[in-house]
Amino acid sequence: MRTVYHIGLALFAIFSLLRCHRSPKPTESARVVVSTPKASTVATPPTPATAAVTKIAPRTVPLFDTLLLEPPLDAGPIAPPKREFRAVWIATVDNIDWPSKKALPVADQQREFIELLDMSQQTGLNAVVVQVRAAADAFYAKSAEPWSEWLTGQQGLAPSPFYDPMEFMIQEARARNLEFHAWLNLDRATFGKNASVAPTNISYQRPNWMVEYGGRKLFNLGLPDVRAYVAGTVANIVRHYDVDGIHFDDYFYPFGAVGSSFADDAAFQQYNADGLKREDWRRQNIDKLIRQISDSIHAVKPWVKFGISPFGIWKNQKNDPEGSVTFGGQAYYDLYADIRRWAKEDWVDYMVPQIYFSTRFDRANYKTLVDWWVKNRGNHHLYIGQGAYRLGKNTKTDTGWGEASQLADQMRHNRQYADVTGSVFFSAKSLKTNMASSRDSLRASFYQYPALIPTMPWLDATPPGQPQNLKAAPAIDGVELFWQEPAQDTELDRVRCYVIYRTEGIRLPRTTDPRRIINICLPDGGTRFVDRTADPKKRYTYVITAVDRLHNESTGSTLVYKGGFN
């Protein structure tokens, strides 16, 4: 009996050990593996935003010692870029894009603008460049200049019921994760002889600042007070509005008008301290203005970008060996704008040369000009201004616009260069009407995958903190992720969005490839996301990063979701 007793004890001990060390069944295993650091203060996760989603409480266990990176994805001839500036100009002058007509009811103004933003978002854009000052006027309330006639029908007349269009536009753009760049014209105080001009217009307040030319009143940029006024107008916008950028186009001194001369003799005599020729003095005036505007922007908010969209030709090669092999107008001589110097000496944060010529135009070929700008861009960003408004419309001298492949040819040429980091299309109306299937082409091909906006390390190179305490749980309609926001001590640290990457199985997703981005979440939506494209019974590896004010991306917080319901 004692022998039987000892044998029974031994069998019981072995059985107990087997129970302690057996592998758990799939339905009993922990579902989540987490590698995110714990926050100093761990808050209780908020109540889910969608009550219809059924979840289980997540559990965490130590992460596998290493996770292998997934194999490279097949990129085809050109991999989609993870970072690219994708924008459209929204012109307000003469009601080109918005509002569709003067004195439109406020509700219709807002509806039309939202439609343009929705169109931009659906096309795959990540920024809008909106004209907020067209002729010493304003599409915003906090301004000493009068309300625009293209908004209310009469310059100086406020919208009724009252609202601040720029605050509205910025809020709606941010809700769609679109950067908002405020576009100003700096040269004209009146648009034409028949324009509505309020008594408070600067042309009446400071007539000695004006030069009448071509039926308009233009600012005399040779006067130091005028340059200070323009820079102050810019600083006022930066101070009072949460803009991402300030943007100017190609209007500095006017293109030559037949039978007219720009009457700046008195200013030339008084303020030409360096004894320059008149054309060099005018270029010096613009140079001073560009530096003054840049300084005024960054003195108020160092993170606000400054960009210029000049005429695409600096000089023709026949006039300067450093010029482009073109035969067109020249910004240097015709507009007194030394745009190559601004680019090469990094005076602005980005340049967007307007290359509104086709790839078939011999006198100013699109590809020739892009190639030239790549060689002369300096160290800051180069985006290309593309003439979407010309698609499908051949002229006698430029027959390339009628080709169905014209936009695609331009985009493919841009993508050959790592130094071409974006495009801006003129204008919103052309994309809205899908001219020559332009929007379809962008959405289905070139902008099929999302892109983050390129960083500007000369403004800010410090990435934000990573999201904290990343967890997941199966839900009826997918996999729910939730996390805690990182510390945000300064404006530059402020989280602009969270980027969620995913790959199937237990392999780290390639966060350099936009095809692994399943969503970009705005912080206003909270720190939860339901991945409704996931099967809650499968295994996935997620990486979530934070993106700051200037689009620096944090290191990723990694999570392995092991699948299944309890």
Short mmCIF file of N, CA and C in Angstrom, two decimals, residues 370-447:
data_model
loop_
_atom_site.label_atom_id
_atom_site.label_comp_id
_atom_site.label_asym_id
_atom_site.label_seq_id
_atom_site.Cartn_x
_atom_site.Cartn_y
_atom_site.Cartn_z
N VAL A 370 11.80 72.74 -65.23
CA VAL A 370 11.92 71.96 -63.99
C VAL A 370 13.38 71.57 -63.78
N ASP A 371 14.04 71.11 -64.83
CA ASP A 371 15.45 70.73 -64.71
C ASP A 371 16.29 71.91 -64.24
N TRP A 372 16.01 73.09 -64.79
CA TRP A 372 16.77 74.28 -64.40
C TRP A 372 16.55 74.62 -62.93
N TRP A 373 15.32 74.54 -62.50
CA TRP A 373 15.04 74.89 -61.10
C TRP A 373 15.66 73.89 -60.13
N VAL A 374 15.71 72.64 -60.50
CA VAL A 374 16.36 71.64 -59.63
C VAL A 374 17.83 72.02 -59.41
N LYS A 375 18.48 72.51 -60.44
CA LYS A 375 19.90 72.88 -60.34
C LYS A 375 20.10 74.19 -59.58
N ASN A 376 19.07 74.99 -59.47
CA ASN A 376 19.22 76.33 -58.89
C ASN A 376 18.35 76.55 -57.66
N ARG A 377 17.92 75.51 -57.02
CA ARG A 377 16.92 75.63 -55.97
C ARG A 377 17.48 76.06 -54.61
N GLY A 378 18.78 75.96 -54.37
CA GLY A 378 19.30 76.21 -53.03
C GLY A 378 19.07 75.02 -52.13
N ASN A 379 18.92 75.28 -50.83
CA ASN A 379 18.77 74.21 -49.85
C ASN A 379 17.35 74.06 -49.32
N HIS A 380 16.47 74.97 -49.66
CA HIS A 380 15.11 74.90 -49.15
C HIS A 380 14.20 74.22 -50.17
N HIS A 381 12.91 74.23 -49.90
CA HIS A 381 12.00 73.41 -50.69
C HIS A 381 11.71 73.99 -52.07
N LEU A 382 11.57 73.08 -53.02
CA LEU A 382 11.14 73.43 -54.37
C LEU A 382 9.87 72.66 -54.67
N TYR A 383 8.77 73.39 -54.88
CA TYR A 383 7.53 72.82 -55.41
C TYR A 383 7.33 73.41 -56.80
N ILE A 384 6.54 72.76 -57.62
CA ILE A 384 6.31 73.25 -58.97
C ILE A 384 4.86 73.73 -59.10
N GLY A 385 4.70 74.96 -59.60
CA GLY A 385 3.37 75.48 -59.90
C GLY A 385 2.94 74.99 -61.26
N GLN A 386 1.82 74.27 -61.32
CA GLN A 386 1.38 73.62 -62.55
C GLN A 386 0.05 74.21 -63.03
N GLY A 387 -0.03 74.44 -64.34
CA GLY A 387 -1.17 75.15 -64.92
C GLY A 387 -2.31 74.23 -65.27
N ALA A 388 -3.00 73.73 -64.25
CA ALA A 388 -4.14 72.84 -64.51
C ALA A 388 -5.22 73.54 -65.33
N TYR A 389 -5.30 74.86 -65.26
CA TYR A 389 -6.32 75.60 -66.00
C TYR A 389 -6.10 75.53 -67.50
N ARG A 390 -4.91 75.14 -67.93
CA ARG A 390 -4.61 75.09 -69.37
C ARG A 390 -4.88 73.71 -69.97
N LEU A 391 -5.17 72.73 -69.14
CA LEU A 391 -5.37 71.37 -69.65
C LEU A 391 -6.52 71.32 -70.66
N GLY A 392 -6.29 70.64 -71.75
CA GLY A 392 -7.32 70.48 -72.78
C GLY A 392 -7.49 71.69 -73.67
N LYS A 393 -6.61 72.69 -73.54
CA LYS A 393 -6.76 73.93 -74.31
C LYS A 393 -5.47 74.25 -75.06
N ASN A 394 -5.35 73.73 -76.26
CA ASN A 394 -4.19 74.04 -77.09
C ASN A 394 -4.22 75.50 -77.54
N THR A 395 -3.03 76.05 -77.77
CA THR A 395 -2.92 77.34 -78.44
C THR A 395 -2.10 77.13 -79.71
N LYS A 396 -2.01 78.15 -80.53
CA LYS A 396 -1.25 78.02 -81.77
C LYS A 396 0.21 77.69 -81.52
N THR A 397 0.75 78.20 -80.42
CA THR A 397 2.18 78.00 -80.16
C THR A 397 2.45 76.87 -79.17
N ASP A 398 1.47 76.52 -78.36
CA ASP A 398 1.68 75.47 -77.35
C ASP A 398 0.58 74.42 -77.51
N THR A 399 0.90 73.37 -78.24
CA THR A 399 -0.11 72.37 -78.59
C THR A 399 -0.08 71.14 -77.67
N GLY A 400 0.72 71.20 -76.63
CA GLY A 400 0.82 70.05 -75.75
C GLY A 400 -0.34 69.89 -74.78
N TRP A 401 -1.08 70.97 -74.56
CA TRP A 401 -2.14 70.92 -73.55
C TRP A 401 -3.33 70.07 -73.98
N GLY A 402 -3.46 69.80 -75.25
CA GLY A 402 -4.56 68.97 -75.70
C GLY A 402 -4.31 67.49 -75.51
N GLU A 403 -3.10 67.11 -75.15
CA GLU A 403 -2.77 65.70 -74.95
C GLU A 403 -3.37 65.20 -73.64
N ALA A 404 -4.01 64.06 -73.71
CA ALA A 404 -4.63 63.51 -72.50
C ALA A 404 -3.61 63.17 -71.43
N SER A 405 -2.37 62.93 -71.84
CA SER A 405 -1.33 62.51 -70.88
C SER A 405 -0.50 63.68 -70.35
N GLN A 406 -0.88 64.94 -70.68
CA GLN A 406 -0.01 66.06 -70.35
C GLN A 406 0.25 66.18 -68.84
N LEU A 407 -0.79 66.15 -68.02
CA LEU A 407 -0.58 66.28 -66.58
C LEU A 407 0.24 65.12 -66.05
N ALA A 408 -0.08 63.91 -66.50
CA ALA A 408 0.68 62.74 -66.05
C ALA A 408 2.15 62.84 -66.46
N ASP A 409 2.42 63.34 -67.65
CA ASP A 409 3.81 63.51 -68.09
C ASP A 409 4.54 64.48 -67.18
N GLN A 410 3.88 65.57 -66.82
CA GLN A 410 4.50 66.54 -65.92
C GLN A 410 4.76 65.93 -64.54
N MET A 411 3.78 65.21 -64.01
CA MET A 411 3.93 64.63 -62.69
C MET A 411 5.05 63.59 -62.66
N ARG A 412 5.13 62.77 -63.70
CA ARG A 412 6.19 61.76 -63.75
C ARG A 412 7.56 62.42 -63.83
N HIS A 413 7.65 63.53 -64.55
CA HIS A 413 8.94 64.24 -64.62
C HIS A 413 9.31 64.80 -63.25
N ASN A 414 8.34 65.39 -62.56
CA ASN A 414 8.62 65.90 -61.21
C ASN A 414 9.14 64.79 -60.30
N ARG A 415 8.49 63.64 -60.35
CA ARG A 415 8.81 62.55 -59.45
C ARG A 415 10.20 61.95 -59.70
N GLN A 416 10.81 62.26 -60.84
CA GLN A 416 12.16 61.77 -61.10
C GLN A 416 13.18 62.44 -60.18
N TYR A 417 12.82 63.58 -59.62
CA TYR A 417 13.75 64.35 -58.82
C TYR A 417 13.36 64.30 -57.34
N ALA A 418 14.30 63.87 -56.50
CA ALA A 418 14.05 63.92 -55.05
C ALA A 418 13.93 65.35 -54.57
N ASP A 419 14.54 66.29 -55.30
CA ASP A 419 14.53 67.69 -54.88
C ASP A 419 13.26 68.43 -55.27
N VAL A 420 12.40 67.82 -56.07
CA VAL A 420 11.07 68.39 -56.33
C VAL A 420 10.14 67.73 -55.33
N THR A 421 9.76 68.48 -54.32
CA THR A 421 9.03 67.88 -53.19
C THR A 421 7.57 68.28 -53.15
N GLY A 422 7.01 68.69 -54.29
CA GLY A 422 5.59 68.97 -54.28
C GLY A 422 5.11 69.72 -55.51
N SER A 423 3.79 69.91 -55.55
CA SER A 423 3.13 70.62 -56.65
C SER A 423 2.02 71.50 -56.08
N VAL A 424 1.79 72.62 -56.75
CA VAL A 424 0.64 73.48 -56.46
C VAL A 424 -0.05 73.73 -57.79
N PHE A 425 -1.37 73.53 -57.81
CA PHE A 425 -2.13 73.59 -59.06
C PHE A 425 -2.95 74.87 -59.13
N PHE A 426 -2.90 75.51 -60.28
CA PHE A 426 -3.76 76.66 -60.53
C PHE A 426 -4.84 76.25 -61.55
N SER A 427 -6.08 76.33 -61.11
CA SER A 427 -6.49 76.69 -59.76
C SER A 427 -7.58 75.72 -59.33
N ALA A 428 -8.22 76.04 -58.20
CA ALA A 428 -9.22 75.13 -57.63
C ALA A 428 -10.36 74.82 -58.59
N LYS A 429 -10.75 75.82 -59.38
CA LYS A 429 -11.86 75.61 -60.33
C LYS A 429 -11.53 74.50 -61.32
N SER A 430 -10.28 74.44 -61.74
CA SER A 430 -9.89 73.43 -62.73
C SER A 430 -9.97 72.03 -62.15
N LEU A 431 -9.56 71.87 -60.89
CA LEU A 431 -9.68 70.56 -60.26
C LEU A 431 -11.14 70.24 -59.93
N LYS A 432 -11.89 71.25 -59.52
CA LYS A 432 -13.29 71.01 -59.17
C LYS A 432 -14.08 70.51 -60.37
N THR A 433 -13.82 71.09 -61.54
CA THR A 433 -14.53 70.66 -62.75
C THR A 433 -13.87 69.44 -63.40
N ASN A 434 -12.78 68.96 -62.77
CA ASN A 434 -12.09 67.78 -63.27
C ASN A 434 -11.63 67.97 -64.71
N MET A 435 -11.08 69.15 -64.98
CA MET A 435 -10.67 69.50 -66.33
C MET A 435 -9.69 68.47 -66.88
N ALA A 436 -10.00 67.93 -68.07
CA ALA A 436 -9.18 66.91 -68.72
C ALA A 436 -8.89 65.74 -67.78
N SER A 437 -9.88 65.43 -66.92
CA SER A 437 -9.77 64.31 -65.96
C SER A 437 -8.59 64.48 -65.01
N SER A 438 -8.23 65.73 -64.72
CA SER A 438 -7.05 66.00 -63.89
C SER A 438 -7.21 65.44 -62.48
N ARG A 439 -8.36 65.67 -61.89
CA ARG A 439 -8.58 65.18 -60.53
C ARG A 439 -8.59 63.66 -60.48
N ASP A 440 -9.21 63.04 -61.48
CA ASP A 440 -9.23 61.58 -61.52
C ASP A 440 -7.81 61.02 -61.61
N SER A 441 -6.98 61.65 -62.43
CA SER A 441 -5.61 61.18 -62.61
C SER A 441 -4.81 61.29 -61.32
N LEU A 442 -4.98 62.39 -60.62
CA LEU A 442 -4.25 62.57 -59.37
C LEU A 442 -4.71 61.56 -58.33
N ARG A 443 -6.02 61.43 -58.17
CA ARG A 443 -6.57 60.58 -57.13
C ARG A 443 -6.25 59.10 -57.38
N ALA A 444 -6.36 58.67 -58.62
CA ALA A 444 -6.21 57.25 -58.92
C ALA A 444 -4.75 56.82 -59.04
N SER A 445 -3.87 57.77 -59.32
CA SER A 445 -2.48 57.39 -59.59
C SER A 445 -1.51 58.09 -58.66
N PHE A 446 -1.25 59.36 -58.91
CA PHE A 446 -0.16 60.03 -58.22
C PHE A 446 -0.46 60.29 -56.74
N TYR A 447 -1.71 60.50 -56.40
CA TYR A 447 -2.08 60.77 -55.01
C TYR A 447 -2.93 59.64 -54.44
#
